[in-house]
């Protein structure tokens, strides 16, 4: 959305504080403040007045639990000054300092503008980041403005706070980059705060607290409960709204509408929702009332004020230097009003999902800064984006831009539609009076929109296309995960640029499309936000996913299907018609299949979780087993059995290498391949190499493998009531989920706990582990006992054998944990002394002298207090006072004391009373026998019942009253809305501090009583739905919690890692016997830990996850190529061909096969590579060894659509059309068709086997013509695919509703094979080439037989002619003889043609067409023009006794010769033009398609001319036959001379010739025109045409001029009068009469030509005018 303006816009930076009277400094004339800015004088001493208190080097502060000290002089920093603007670019944390004003009452503001990147900022009087003011690291996408006022300093005793703020000393400033590079400006201001007292105000209602100008407002909120205020704007002007955050964040919603007195997040005019500090500068044209709502999610105090005084600094939108700075600065300046009353706001950049205000640019870009959606997506959750393409876009002056997210989708199954385009088009944008014009006037206009259609600008498109290609080159080669994410995000950003979208729209307009409804499964929200069902649906309300799954729903949607290019539009707009149409077909197909490229959201998580799980599981090799002898430790470490702890002593190197080997053998082969730099071989050398590469200086001990540097997961805030997450070797540490991790406390970090700096002082005293180094050295001397070795803790028996002498020759029986017995034999020690590692139960006992008693409780009771009561007993350890005089519960209660009976406690109730929970406690019951021990054990729920591990405020084994989770603080968590903290557990929530001591109390309060499991069945019977923690939980990666789903719901969740499993695990106890060992005198000494290089688990974890990320990176890289490459290539070609320039279109189609993506399959590991029209499944046996890099390209099936050229005869017969995308065998026969595009697989060393699947549009439907499904392969040296003869099967993709054909393909060579799915015939090898189908063949052979029969008749007539010529004294050759010969020749050629044609030998042969089709047609015309000429001469010259009849013979020959000369010249011209205007069109379509061979324009013109000439000649000949024949027939009927039978015979011949030839030729004219106009290619049509127009007329000729004419009449003198005439008394026979000859015609006919011929003469000799 782009709002065009007539001038620039302006905003203000502000600093304002409410009225406040600052406490004066200790000495108003001497500066005693502490300036910590000078690194050479810190703390300051130089020049400091002696009367001033010294500045401490460590500043005291409250950490939320206790007082602590902050180092004021540590580290490096940069000194800043007020009223100066600085520019910085950082890649790591930067520290700054500025001296605060020493005198007066001045507020300070810190303004940090993000130029590129972002990160949180901190400022305050401490060098501690979380105990001073800061902007949230959870939402760092903002320009930071922090105002520090003296009214912000709260007392921790009075408020929820431990934040320090305003000072007169030094401000410590810290800036942390969240992005890889953070470029920013930093500026500080200050101003003097008035000390006036604010005026009073009057409330407008009982619901609203009134506030007045410049007043400090204090409030307390929790659990999103709204608190309402009102403020009266008494005069027009500009005002400051200040809401600093001193503890938890509070949101404010402000309305100026009297009809909206309770504004909230849906209707507030101004919405201040920044994490922590919120500030607003707004303007009013007239007095009004503001209605304010304050909402705090977590329990907190808050403060705010509305001031009319302060410091302001104006800046223009045009002065902003980057899209990041601009977008962050323009938040809270407008809102979008929809027609249905819904309002879209932009209170913060990070919190605006659908509506965002943008930095105005020529090419509107909603992708920079990165919007919330991409940060919230699991694919982009770790996104660290740098704007790599900022240089291509420019600032657009006098413009205000915004964007609305209409919908999101992940593939075709996860679609979320927010708004449709029409809804936004009809919306209104309202400015919020927080942005100003050049004169300082607030802008509050409301504007509408009109649609602007983006045109395809080739220059802009080419610029974007070049940027895309440059980005792709980088993307192909990088392996760093963050960098790859950066560049693929850049690719997506470029695809919504104006240049790309405009040309993409144009390409879509050139496609034919239709909307098809489909029933598919989708993950979507079916309800609107105001629907009551919305909040209860897990697909709408994320909170509900705690209880239910958001699974796909079956729904019907209309999908746009792009079929092919619109030929008329392409012809009108594009240069290369055929190439463009083919590319459009590919483009439409790519658009339809684009979602198939999407990597499922769950896949990256699955890959990372798999690596994390392997590392976790492999740590089991580190766990030391219980032992009695050294032999028990051989498999573990090969070291001794530590008889003090009864566990095997570690060998760090051995165990670390066992862990490494376990990890390498179980990690994904792809991960190992990347980790080991190109190999997956795991042997001792490889393990040693990994061990060496991941070493770090460490301080390690001897007793446990965990006696080394470890990590703890901590918050910067002290949280004593949270579960401790410690003793982690790396970030794979499994933790227990707790409420502390759920968002209230942010910025947790991994804290390394190491003794490297004081390693020599770390260790143990061998005689007494409780002693420190100094204490151990002070004792000196020695002791009598036993040590496993010099590095182990020892049993000390000095109490029995106190001197070195008495220590000699003694034995002690060793038990675990330093216990022992003396005086036992070896056998007695082994048989009688035993120990179970776990107790066989617990019993409730008391710290009192008896199990019950009457206790006196008093706050902070002392022994003196106790003694003041008669007959009491004081226990110092538990601070208990027992009233011994009261021995019954009744007596005790009567005295208002508390009766305690530890012997009568229920399960889990052994504690209390509430005043002293430790009076009753559980005491372990030791196992008496080995059998009892082995049936005993411990349940992992012990964590929650042991104060050493879990909650420290409950006694050991005390029951918990658990409650269900609820919706609190914006999520599903434990309820602490009443200020009582709760902890989480797999069984539910329980109060951090015990409130329910009995089961009955718990159940009465609606809870469920939970006690520790005491046996295996109870432990493992507790089942639940274990799910991954969400990204909003501040925990180590890939940890779990248990939600409240049942088993069916849990296991039925779509795309989840849910598992219905045991909540707790049972560990069996171990029975250990005593070990008898001799004592010796051992010098007391401190055994220090060892300092040196050691394997570091966190380094190894980082290496593994980096390698894992390369696998995820390959997925995302392939997705990017799959989504873009085909669209990019096709769109570039279309834009080039159909652009306005239309120049040199030969360069438009030079793209090679589009890259689909990359994969890296490994041996012994399954993996899948997906592309938009299928996938490849690599099996365990696909790769010979190690891993291979595989690249996959697409091969368009359009390559196989080339056709044959049209010929002059193509319309004469129906060649069998080659199937679209047909494939051929060696015989050239079509044996099948391609079912989809193919793939080119490029591999380094070939692939043994892989399952290849392709999406097929036809599904499993069998083609009756090609019934066999198969795959085909094409290698580089081949031009057509060859069937593989493999077994195929079909798969159904339920997500996309696509059907795929699959097959296991073996021996995939490294020669870039191309694979296609095909359907084919069964015996394809032996199939012969067929250019006609069986029907066509049958009709052609029938025609051949008919023509050969007629030809044989013609040969018979020719034989008679020859016979008569030699047996009748060489009778003169007559014209009728030529006619018979020509007709016979024509018929013979036709017979030969139709005999040869079915074999295909003449297919697509121009020469054969010319000789066997075109030439016979002209011979055909020659034959019948002879008859027409003769009839014409007879009728017009002879019968009408024309004077030119004397030269009849000459005229006949001349006429025939001229007509045929014209015909054959026309024949030669047609042949020459058609032959030498062949298409020689270069293939300008690159490797996408082969340009179909087609007729050129001259050829098409000649073909049409040829057809028209045929039609005209046929029409003329047919008309001539009709006219002349009917005239002759009429003339004979009117002549009564001659024999009746002879006359009738000749009449029949004339009638027959007239009828057959006229009809035949007129039909021939019609048939030719139909074939040309309608492009009819039917052999049946041709068969009928040939029989009617050629066969029947030819038969009529042979019949009419039959040389065996039985009606031949001779004259009385033996002569004949059948067509002889004389010229100059020389008689010449023209041979148009009967078949006989007359050598005496000279005598018999001489008189006939002496006078003109009359009608009566015809009757005398009809042979003159008849055949």
mmCIF file with all atom_site columns, C-alpha atoms in Angstrom, residues 628 643 646 786 795 811-816 819-835 1071-1078:
data_model
loop_
_atom_site.group_PDB
_atom_site.id
_atom_site.type_symbol
_atom_site.label_atom_id
_atom_site.label_alt_id
_atom_site.label_comp_id
_atom_site.label_asym_id
_atom_site.label_entity_id
_atom_site.label_seq_id
_atom_site.pdbx_PDB_ins_code
_atom_site.Cartn_x
_atom_site.Cartn_y
_atom_site.Cartn_z
_atom_site.occupancy
_atom_site.B_iso_or_equiv
_atom_site.pdbx_formal_charge
_atom_site.auth_seq_id
_atom_site.auth_comp_id
_atom_site.auth_asym_id
_atom_site.auth_atom_id
_atom_site.pdbx_PDB_model_num
ATOM 1  C CA . UNK A 1 628  ? 32.966 -55.111 43.696 1.00 0.00 ? 628  UNK A CA 1
ATOM 2  C CA . UNK A 1 643  ? 35.837 -49.418 46.773 1.00 0.00 ? 643  UNK A CA 1
ATOM 3  C CA . UNK A 1 646  ? 31.675 -48.864 44.701 1.00 0.00 ? 646  UNK A CA 1
ATOM 4  C CA . UNK A 1 786  ? 42.699 -48.432 52.530 1.00 0.00 ? 786  UNK A CA 1
ATOM 5  C CA . UNK A 1 795  ? 38.527 -45.599 53.952 1.00 0.00 ? 795  UNK A CA 1
ATOM 6  C CA . UNK A 1 811  ? 42.112 -56.102 57.657 1.00 0.00 ? 811  UNK A CA 1
ATOM 7  C CA . UNK A 1 812  ? 38.924 -54.169 57.363 1.00 0.00 ? 812  UNK A CA 1
ATOM 8  C CA . UNK A 1 813  ? 35.670 -55.124 55.605 1.00 0.00 ? 813  UNK A CA 1
ATOM 9  C CA . UNK A 1 814  ? 34.802 -52.293 53.234 1.00 0.00 ? 814  UNK A CA 1
ATOM 10 C CA . UNK A 1 815  ? 31.318 -51.068 52.512 1.00 0.00 ? 815  UNK A CA 1
ATOM 11 C CA . UNK A 1 816  ? 30.388 -48.169 50.168 1.00 0.00 ? 816  UNK A CA 1
ATOM 12 C CA . UNK A 1 819  ? 31.812 -47.388 55.900 1.00 0.00 ? 819  UNK A CA 1
ATOM 13 C CA . UNK A 1 820  ? 33.697 -50.481 57.121 1.00 0.00 ? 820  UNK A CA 1
ATOM 14 C CA . UNK A 1 821  ? 33.828 -53.134 59.813 1.00 0.00 ? 821  UNK A CA 1
ATOM 15 C CA . UNK A 1 822  ? 36.753 -54.655 61.660 1.00 0.00 ? 822  UNK A CA 1
ATOM 16 C CA . UNK A 1 823  ? 37.392 -58.050 63.121 1.00 0.00 ? 823  UNK A CA 1
ATOM 17 C CA . UNK A 1 824  ? 35.826 -60.061 60.294 1.00 0.00 ? 824  UNK A CA 1
ATOM 18 C CA . UNK A 1 825  ? 37.369 -62.814 58.249 1.00 0.00 ? 825  UNK A CA 1
ATOM 19 C CA . UNK A 1 826  ? 37.333 -62.612 54.480 1.00 0.00 ? 826  UNK A CA 1
ATOM 20 C CA . UNK A 1 827  ? 34.484 -65.118 54.333 1.00 0.00 ? 827  UNK A CA 1
ATOM 21 C CA . UNK A 1 828  ? 32.491 -63.311 56.996 1.00 0.00 ? 828  UNK A CA 1
ATOM 22 C CA . UNK A 1 829  ? 33.052 -60.038 55.208 1.00 0.00 ? 829  UNK A CA 1
ATOM 23 C CA . UNK A 1 830  ? 31.754 -61.399 51.932 1.00 0.00 ? 830  UNK A CA 1
ATOM 24 C CA . UNK A 1 831  ? 28.826 -63.321 53.384 1.00 0.00 ? 831  UNK A CA 1
ATOM 25 C CA . UNK A 1 832  ? 27.681 -61.219 56.307 1.00 0.00 ? 832  UNK A CA 1
ATOM 26 C CA . UNK A 1 833  ? 28.386 -57.670 55.205 1.00 0.00 ? 833  UNK A CA 1
ATOM 27 C CA . UNK A 1 834  ? 26.190 -56.386 52.436 1.00 0.00 ? 834  UNK A CA 1
ATOM 28 C CA . UNK A 1 835  ? 24.672 -53.208 51.154 1.00 0.00 ? 835  UNK A CA 1
ATOM 29 C CA . UNK A 1 1071 ? 23.193 -55.781 46.022 1.00 0.00 ? 1071 UNK A CA 1
ATOM 30 C CA . UNK A 1 1072 ? 26.801 -55.198 47.002 1.00 0.00 ? 1072 UNK A CA 1
ATOM 31 C CA . UNK A 1 1073 ? 28.812 -57.401 49.358 1.00 0.00 ? 1073 UNK A CA 1
ATOM 32 C CA . UNK A 1 1074 ? 31.664 -56.442 51.656 1.00 0.00 ? 1074 UNK A CA 1
ATOM 33 C CA . UNK A 1 1075 ? 35.256 -56.528 50.420 1.00 0.00 ? 1075 UNK A CA 1
ATOM 34 C CA . UNK A 1 1076 ? 38.030 -57.468 52.808 1.00 0.00 ? 1076 UNK A CA 1
ATOM 35 C CA . UNK A 1 1077 ? 41.227 -55.471 52.332 1.00 0.00 ? 1077 UNK A CA 1
ATOM 36 C CA . UNK A 1 1078 ? 44.455 -55.094 54.380 1.00 0.00 ? 1078 UNK A CA 1
#
